[in-house]
PDB file of C-alpha atoms in Angstrom:
ATOM      1  CA  UNK A   1       9.238 -32.554  -0.576  1.00 28.00           C
ATOM      2  CA  UNK A   2       9.796 -29.404  -2.642  1.00 32.00           C
ATOM      3  CA  UNK A   3       6.349 -29.660  -4.223  1.00 34.00           C
ATOM      4  CA  UNK A   4       4.731 -30.165  -0.828  1.00 30.00           C
ATOM      5  CA  UNK A   5       6.519 -27.085   0.486  1.00 34.00           C
ATOM      6  CA  UNK A   6       5.370 -25.044  -2.511  1.00 32.00           C
ATOM      7  CA  UNK A   7       1.786 -26.170  -1.998  1.00 34.00           C
ATOM      8  CA  UNK A   8       1.978 -25.349   1.700  1.00 36.00           C
ATOM      9  CA  UNK A   9       3.263 -21.840   0.980  1.00 42.00           C
ATOM     10  CA  UNK A  10       0.636 -21.372  -1.728  1.00 43.00           C
ATOM     11  CA  UNK A  11      -2.149 -22.387   0.622  1.00 37.00           C
ATOM     12  CA  UNK A  12      -0.753 -20.082   3.281  1.00 53.00           C
ATOM     13  CA  UNK A  13      -0.803 -17.154   0.871  1.00 55.00           C
ATOM     14  CA  UNK A  14      -4.368 -17.840  -0.267  1.00 58.00           C
ATOM     15  CA  UNK A  15      -5.501 -18.205   3.332  1.00 61.00           C
ATOM     16  CA  UNK A  16      -3.696 -14.981   4.252  1.00 57.00           C
ATOM     17  CA  UNK A  17      -5.300 -13.065   1.388  1.00 58.00           C
ATOM     18  CA  UNK A  18      -8.761 -14.019   2.623  1.00 63.00           C
ATOM     19  CA  UNK A  19      -8.147 -12.074   5.824  1.00 75.00           C
ATOM     20  CA  UNK A  20      -8.032  -8.332   5.192  1.00 83.00           C
ATOM     21  CA  UNK A  21      -6.935  -7.724   8.775  1.00 89.00           C
ATOM     22  CA  UNK A  22      -3.827  -9.856   8.207  1.00 88.00           C
ATOM     23  CA  UNK A  23      -3.016  -8.121   4.921  1.00 90.00           C
ATOM     24  CA  UNK A  24      -3.499  -4.690   6.530  1.00 93.00           C
ATOM     25  CA  UNK A  25      -1.331  -5.675   9.493  1.00 91.00           C
ATOM     26  CA  UNK A  26       1.325  -6.784   7.027  1.00 91.00           C
ATOM     27  CA  UNK A  27       1.167  -3.431   5.242  1.00 94.00           C
ATOM     28  CA  UNK A  28       1.586  -1.585   8.544  1.00 94.00           C
ATOM     29  CA  UNK A  29       4.533  -3.843   9.405  1.00 93.00           C
ATOM     30  CA  UNK A  30       6.091  -3.051   6.026  1.00 94.00           C
ATOM     31  CA  UNK A  31       5.620   0.667   6.744  1.00 95.00           C
ATOM     32  CA  UNK A  32       7.486   0.238  10.019  1.00 94.00           C
ATOM     33  CA  UNK A  33      10.259  -1.919   8.523  1.00 91.00           C
ATOM     34  CA  UNK A  34      12.687   0.887   7.673  1.00 87.00           C
ATOM     35  CA  UNK A  35      14.663   1.291   4.464  1.00 88.00           C
ATOM     36  CA  UNK A  36      12.957   2.249   1.212  1.00 89.00           C
ATOM     37  CA  UNK A  37       9.150   2.165   1.578  1.00 92.00           C
ATOM     38  CA  UNK A  38       8.745   1.782  -2.193  1.00 91.00           C
ATOM     39  CA  UNK A  39      11.113  -1.183  -2.381  1.00 90.00           C
ATOM     40  CA  UNK A  40       9.531  -2.751   0.699  1.00 92.00           C
ATOM     41  CA  UNK A  41       5.990  -2.313  -0.624  1.00 94.00           C
ATOM     42  CA  UNK A  42       6.993  -3.806  -3.952  1.00 93.00           C
ATOM     43  CA  UNK A  43       8.630  -6.827  -2.316  1.00 92.00           C
ATOM     44  CA  UNK A  44       5.635  -7.392  -0.032  1.00 93.00           C
ATOM     45  CA  UNK A  45       3.192  -7.449  -2.939  1.00 94.00           C
ATOM     46  CA  UNK A  46       5.465  -9.580  -5.132  1.00 92.00           C
ATOM     47  CA  UNK A  47       5.891 -12.185  -2.403  1.00 90.00           C
ATOM     48  CA  UNK A  48       2.328 -12.229  -1.143  1.00 90.00           C
ATOM     49  CA  UNK A  49       0.512 -12.199  -4.473  1.00 92.00           C
ATOM     50  CA  UNK A  50       2.423 -14.913  -6.331  1.00 89.00           C
ATOM     51  CA  UNK A  51      -0.205 -17.205  -7.829  1.00 89.00           C
ATOM     52  CA  UNK A  52      -3.098 -14.971  -6.704  1.00 92.00           C
ATOM     53  CA  UNK A  53      -6.131 -14.400  -8.898  1.00 92.00           C
ATOM     54  CA  UNK A  54      -6.944 -10.980 -10.312  1.00 94.00           C
ATOM     55  CA  UNK A  55      -9.779 -10.677  -7.768  1.00 93.00           C
ATOM     56  CA  UNK A  56      -7.348 -11.427  -4.940  1.00 92.00           C
ATOM     57  CA  UNK A  57      -5.024  -8.731  -6.273  1.00 95.00           C
ATOM     58  CA  UNK A  58      -7.872  -6.232  -6.527  1.00 95.00           C
ATOM     59  CA  UNK A  59      -8.872  -6.990  -2.941  1.00 94.00           C
ATOM     60  CA  UNK A  60      -5.249  -6.559  -1.883  1.00 95.00           C
ATOM     61  CA  UNK A  61      -5.328  -3.103  -3.514  1.00 96.00           C
ATOM     62  CA  UNK A  62      -8.656  -2.359  -1.840  1.00 96.00           C
ATOM     63  CA  UNK A  63      -7.209  -3.321   1.552  1.00 96.00           C
ATOM     64  CA  UNK A  64      -4.400  -0.830   0.934  1.00 97.00           C
ATOM     65  CA  UNK A  65      -6.844   1.878  -0.130  1.00 97.00           C
ATOM     66  CA  UNK A  66      -9.014   1.354   2.974  1.00 97.00           C
ATOM     67  CA  UNK A  67      -5.845   1.750   5.055  1.00 97.00           C
ATOM     68  CA  UNK A  68      -4.905   4.969   3.286  1.00 98.00           C
ATOM     69  CA  UNK A  69      -8.418   6.408   3.274  1.00 98.00           C
ATOM     70  CA  UNK A  70      -8.809   5.791   7.011  1.00 97.00           C
ATOM     71  CA  UNK A  71      -5.440   7.383   7.789  1.00 98.00           C
ATOM     72  CA  UNK A  72      -6.283  10.581   5.930  1.00 98.00           C
ATOM     73  CA  UNK A  73      -9.780  10.745   7.392  1.00 98.00           C
ATOM     74  CA  UNK A  74      -8.158  10.706  10.828  1.00 98.00           C
ATOM     75  CA  UNK A  75      -5.537  13.251   9.711  1.00 98.00           C
ATOM     76  CA  UNK A  76      -8.064  15.715   8.285  1.00 98.00           C
ATOM     77  CA  UNK A  77     -10.711  15.645  10.996  1.00 96.00           C
ATOM     78  CA  UNK A  78     -10.064  12.770  13.388  1.00 96.00           C
ATOM     79  CA  UNK A  79      -7.681  11.646  16.085  1.00 96.00           C
ATOM     80  CA  UNK A  80      -4.572  12.559  14.043  1.00 98.00           C
ATOM     81  CA  UNK A  81      -5.712  16.118  13.212  1.00 98.00           C
ATOM     82  CA  UNK A  82      -2.340  17.841  13.598  1.00 97.00           C
ATOM     83  CA  UNK A  83      -1.927  19.573  10.234  1.00 98.00           C
ATOM     84  CA  UNK A  84      -2.725  23.115   9.147  1.00 98.00           C
ATOM     85  CA  UNK A  85      -2.179  25.382   6.161  1.00 98.00           C
ATOM     86  CA  UNK A  86      -0.926  23.881   2.896  1.00 97.00           C
ATOM     87  CA  UNK A  87      -0.231  20.441   4.353  1.00 98.00           C
ATOM     88  CA  UNK A  88      -3.845  20.160   5.503  1.00 98.00           C
ATOM     89  CA  UNK A  89      -5.095  21.275   2.089  1.00 98.00           C
ATOM     90  CA  UNK A  90      -3.001  18.548   0.421  1.00 98.00           C
ATOM     91  CA  UNK A  91      -3.990  15.896   2.974  1.00 98.00           C
ATOM     92  CA  UNK A  92      -7.655  16.733   2.387  1.00 98.00           C
ATOM     93  CA  UNK A  93      -7.245  16.289  -1.363  1.00 97.00           C
ATOM     94  CA  UNK A  94      -5.393  13.008  -0.796  1.00 97.00           C
ATOM     95  CA  UNK A  95      -8.197  11.819   1.503  1.00 98.00           C
ATOM     96  CA  UNK A  96     -10.717  12.467  -1.267  1.00 98.00           C
ATOM     97  CA  UNK A  97      -8.540  10.604  -3.774  1.00 97.00           C
ATOM     98  CA  UNK A  98      -8.217   7.562  -1.492  1.00 97.00           C
ATOM     99  CA  UNK A  99     -11.972   7.472  -0.864  1.00 98.00           C
ATOM    100  CA  UNK A 100     -12.496   7.579  -4.643  1.00 97.00           C
ATOM    101  CA  UNK A 101     -10.030   4.703  -5.065  1.00 97.00           C
ATOM    102  CA  UNK A 102     -11.972   2.670  -2.500  1.00 97.00           C
ATOM    103  CA  UNK A 103     -15.221   3.296  -4.361  1.00 97.00           C
ATOM    104  CA  UNK A 104     -13.643   2.491  -7.732  1.00 96.00           C
ATOM    105  CA  UNK A 105     -12.100  -0.814  -6.605  1.00 96.00           C
ATOM    106  CA  UNK A 106     -15.223  -1.831  -4.711  1.00 96.00           C
ATOM    107  CA  UNK A 107     -17.331  -1.400  -7.843  1.00 96.00           C
ATOM    108  CA  UNK A 108     -14.759  -3.200 -10.007  1.00 94.00           C
ATOM    109  CA  UNK A 109     -14.680  -6.214  -7.680  1.00 94.00           C
ATOM    110  CA  UNK A 110     -18.459  -6.400  -7.530  1.00 96.00           C
ATOM    111  CA  UNK A 111     -18.700  -6.108 -11.317  1.00 95.00           C
ATOM    112  CA  UNK A 112     -16.300  -9.043 -11.619  1.00 93.00           C
ATOM    113  CA  UNK A 113     -18.486 -11.147  -9.341  1.00 94.00           C
ATOM    114  CA  UNK A 114     -16.215 -10.886  -6.320  1.00 92.00           C
ATOM    115  CA  UNK A 115     -16.782  -9.833  -2.722  1.00 92.00           C
ATOM    116  CA  UNK A 116     -14.931  -6.635  -1.821  1.00 94.00           C
ATOM    117  CA  UNK A 117     -13.178  -6.484   1.533  1.00 93.00           C
ATOM    118  CA  UNK A 118     -14.260  -3.795   3.982  1.00 93.00           C
ATOM    119  CA  UNK A 119     -12.242  -1.475   6.216  1.00 93.00           C
ATOM    120  CA  UNK A 120     -11.056  -2.590   9.630  1.00 91.00           C
ATOM    121  CA  UNK A 121     -12.516  -1.119  12.790  1.00 88.00           C
ATOM    122  CA  UNK A 122      -9.059   0.097  13.794  1.00 90.00           C
ATOM    123  CA  UNK A 123      -5.542   0.510  12.426  1.00 93.00           C
ATOM    124  CA  UNK A 124      -2.287   0.768  14.382  1.00 91.00           C
ATOM    125  CA  UNK A 125      -0.453   3.650  12.745  1.00 96.00           C
ATOM    126  CA  UNK A 126       1.279   4.327  16.055  1.00 96.00           C
ATOM    127  CA  UNK A 127       3.500   1.355  15.175  1.00 93.00           C
ATOM    128  CA  UNK A 128       4.849   3.303  12.210  1.00 96.00           C
ATOM    129  CA  UNK A 129       5.870   6.571  13.834  1.00 96.00           C
ATOM    130  CA  UNK A 130       4.924   9.653  15.826  1.00 97.00           C
ATOM    131  CA  UNK A 131       1.200  10.378  15.535  1.00 97.00           C
ATOM    132  CA  UNK A 132       1.274  13.221  18.068  1.00 97.00           C
ATOM    133  CA  UNK A 133       2.824  15.942  15.896  1.00 98.00           C
ATOM    134  CA  UNK A 134       2.431  17.413  12.418  1.00 98.00           C
ATOM    135  CA  UNK A 135       5.999  16.412  11.529  1.00 98.00           C
ATOM    136  CA  UNK A 136       5.303  12.830  12.565  1.00 98.00           C
ATOM    137  CA  UNK A 137       2.061  12.672  10.589  1.00 98.00           C
ATOM    138  CA  UNK A 138       3.756  13.992   7.448  1.00 98.00           C
ATOM    139  CA  UNK A 139       6.507  11.389   7.772  1.00 98.00           C
ATOM    140  CA  UNK A 140       3.968   8.582   8.179  1.00 98.00           C
ATOM    141  CA  UNK A 141       2.085   9.910   5.139  1.00 98.00           C
ATOM    142  CA  UNK A 142       5.266   9.833   3.048  1.00 97.00           C
ATOM    143  CA  UNK A 143       5.990   6.267   4.153  1.00 96.00           C
ATOM    144  CA  UNK A 144       2.409   5.137   3.561  1.00 97.00           C
ATOM    145  CA  UNK A 145       2.358   6.563   0.033  1.00 97.00           C
ATOM    146  CA  UNK A 146       5.756   5.039  -0.730  1.00 94.00           C
ATOM    147  CA  UNK A 147       4.564   1.600   0.335  1.00 96.00           C
ATOM    148  CA  UNK A 148       1.436   2.117  -1.764  1.00 96.00           C
ATOM    149  CA  UNK A 149       3.419   2.999  -4.885  1.00 95.00           C
ATOM    150  CA  UNK A 150       5.675  -0.011  -4.369  1.00 94.00           C
ATOM    151  CA  UNK A 151       2.748  -2.352  -3.735  1.00 95.00           C
ATOM    152  CA  UNK A 152       1.048  -1.353  -6.980  1.00 96.00           C
ATOM    153  CA  UNK A 153       4.330  -1.827  -8.853  1.00 93.00           C
ATOM    154  CA  UNK A 154       4.878  -5.247  -7.306  1.00 93.00           C
ATOM    155  CA  UNK A 155       1.358  -6.386  -8.110  1.00 94.00           C
ATOM    156  CA  UNK A 156       1.212  -5.002 -11.657  1.00 92.00           C
ATOM    157  CA  UNK A 157       3.051  -7.780 -13.480  1.00 88.00           C
ATOM    158  CA  UNK A 158       0.874 -10.400 -11.758  1.00 93.00           C
ATOM    159  CA  UNK A 159      -2.422  -8.991 -13.104  1.00 95.00           C
ATOM    160  CA  UNK A 160      -3.747 -10.978 -16.051  1.00 95.00           C
ATOM    161  CA  UNK A 161      -6.666  -8.778 -17.158  1.00 95.00           C
ATOM    162  CA  UNK A 162      -5.395  -5.814 -19.174  1.00 94.00           C
ATOM    163  CA  UNK A 163      -8.345  -3.653 -18.071  1.00 92.00           C
ATOM    164  CA  UNK A 164      -7.429  -4.178 -14.416  1.00 93.00           C
ATOM    165  CA  UNK A 165      -3.792  -3.400 -15.187  1.00 93.00           C
ATOM    166  CA  UNK A 166      -4.822  -0.137 -16.859  1.00 91.00           C
ATOM    167  CA  UNK A 167      -6.932   0.809 -13.830  1.00 91.00           C
ATOM    168  CA  UNK A 168      -4.097  -0.052 -11.424  1.00 92.00           C
ATOM    169  CA  UNK A 169      -1.695   2.115 -13.436  1.00 91.00           C
ATOM    170  CA  UNK A 170      -4.094   5.045 -13.212  1.00 91.00           C
ATOM    171  CA  UNK A 171      -4.251   4.710  -9.433  1.00 94.00           C
ATOM    172  CA  UNK A 172      -0.503   4.202  -9.032  1.00 94.00           C
ATOM    173  CA  UNK A 173       0.442   7.430 -10.791  1.00 92.00           C
ATOM    174  CA  UNK A 174      -1.869   9.331  -8.425  1.00 95.00           C
ATOM    175  CA  UNK A 175      -0.252   7.597  -5.440  1.00 95.00           C
ATOM    176  CA  UNK A 176       3.154   8.608  -6.804  1.00 93.00           C
ATOM    177  CA  UNK A 177       2.061  12.259  -6.873  1.00 95.00           C
ATOM    178  CA  UNK A 178       0.907  11.919  -3.265  1.00 96.00           C
ATOM    179  CA  UNK A 179       4.302  10.495  -2.334  1.00 95.00           C
ATOM    180  CA  UNK A 180       6.114  13.365  -4.043  1.00 94.00           C
ATOM    181  CA  UNK A 181       3.946  15.957  -2.284  1.00 96.00           C
ATOM    182  CA  UNK A 182       4.659  14.582   1.167  1.00 97.00           C
ATOM    183  CA  UNK A 183       8.374  14.297   0.381  1.00 95.00           C
ATOM    184  CA  UNK A 184       8.276  18.010  -0.421  1.00 95.00           C
ATOM    185  CA  UNK A 185       6.614  18.796   2.929  1.00 97.00           C
ATOM    186  CA  UNK A 186       9.357  16.726   4.587  1.00 96.00           C
ATOM    187  CA  UNK A 187      12.086  18.736   2.785  1.00 93.00           C
ATOM    188  CA  UNK A 188      13.107  15.779   0.612  1.00 90.00           C
ATOM    189  CA  UNK A 189      13.530  15.905  -3.163  1.00 83.00           C
ATOM    190  CA  UNK A 190      10.015  15.052  -4.470  1.00 85.00           C
ATOM    191  CA  UNK A 191      11.437  13.401  -7.590  1.00 76.00           C
ATOM    192  CA  UNK A 192      13.657  11.097  -5.566  1.00 66.00           C
ATOM    193  CA  UNK A 193      16.363   8.985  -7.128  1.00 58.00           C
ATOM    194  CA  UNK A 194      16.463   5.650  -8.865  1.00 49.00           C
ATOM    195  CA  UNK A 195      17.233   3.883  -5.576  1.00 53.00           C
ATOM    196  CA  UNK A 196      13.923   5.118  -4.118  1.00 55.00           C
ATOM    197  CA  UNK A 197      12.011   3.388  -6.894  1.00 52.00           C
ATOM    198  CA  UNK A 198      14.134   0.364  -7.787  1.00 49.00           C
ATOM    199  CA  UNK A 199      15.941  -0.442  -4.574  1.00 48.00           C
ATOM    200  CA  UNK A 200      19.708  -0.253  -4.057  1.00 45.00           C
ATOM    201  CA  UNK A 201      21.428  -1.656  -7.167  1.00 38.00           C
ATOM    202  CA  UNK A 202      18.132  -3.247  -8.257  1.00 43.00           C
ATOM    203  CA  UNK A 203      18.615  -5.670  -5.354  1.00 41.00           C
ATOM    204  CA  UNK A 204      15.068  -7.056  -5.200  1.00 48.00           C
ATOM    205  CA  UNK A 205      16.159 -10.446  -3.720  1.00 42.00           C
ATOM    206  CA  UNK A 206      17.736  -8.704  -0.728  1.00 41.00           C
ATOM    207  CA  UNK A 207      14.590  -6.671  -0.152  1.00 49.00           C
ATOM    208  CA  UNK A 208      12.488  -9.842  -0.404  1.00 53.00           C
ATOM    209  CA  UNK A 209      14.673 -11.428   2.254  1.00 55.00           C
ATOM    210  CA  UNK A 210      14.045  -8.468   4.554  1.00 55.00           C
ATOM    211  CA  UNK A 211      10.270  -8.718   4.039  1.00 55.00           C
ATOM    212  CA  UNK A 212      10.075 -12.520   4.365  1.00 57.00           C
ATOM    213  CA  UNK A 213       9.611 -12.495   8.192  1.00 59.00           C
ATOM    214  CA  UNK A 214       6.565 -10.227   7.776  1.00 54.00           C
ATOM    215  CA  UNK A 215       5.031 -12.588   5.194  1.00 53.00           C
ATOM    216  CA  UNK A 216       5.629 -15.631   7.414  1.00 54.00           C
TER     217      UNK A 216
END
């Protein structure tokens, strides 16, 4: 019975990973979950990507980057254009970074013989927070970047190809700088504390339990 249950969960994960809309919806749900975005993003990736191939993991990262790139496109000159001054300058730079990440991962997946996922026609960032004000947009940006950092951390130890791991590490450290910048705009210590990055008392199992309903 245990083996059958494992196989069923494994099939469910593989089936889920084939649908970028489901993965993106899961990421948005993780953003809206409350608690530490970094810990939540890490737990989501760790749970979802168990047993996944390197190409699946790269497409997971690409799904995240499409989500981020779209958000910042809307923030800079789209329906969420609420920022001005320094925060707009930073958001514009972050937009360019996320677009570059999309291009980089797309090329890497194609070079590996895979089919890169595309962006969705729409994303529901309203589920995460207030999209009508600059303060709300900056808070969503902080949460989004935190989930991104956590997701890369959670996926890292599952990557088998060292070249892919090196590339993921390069992207993650940029995402971490983004997260620190938006924490600063939100009057929060940009460096954070160990609990922001590792979860309270390193309690990964508890965080996994909180994320399990989103996975299911």
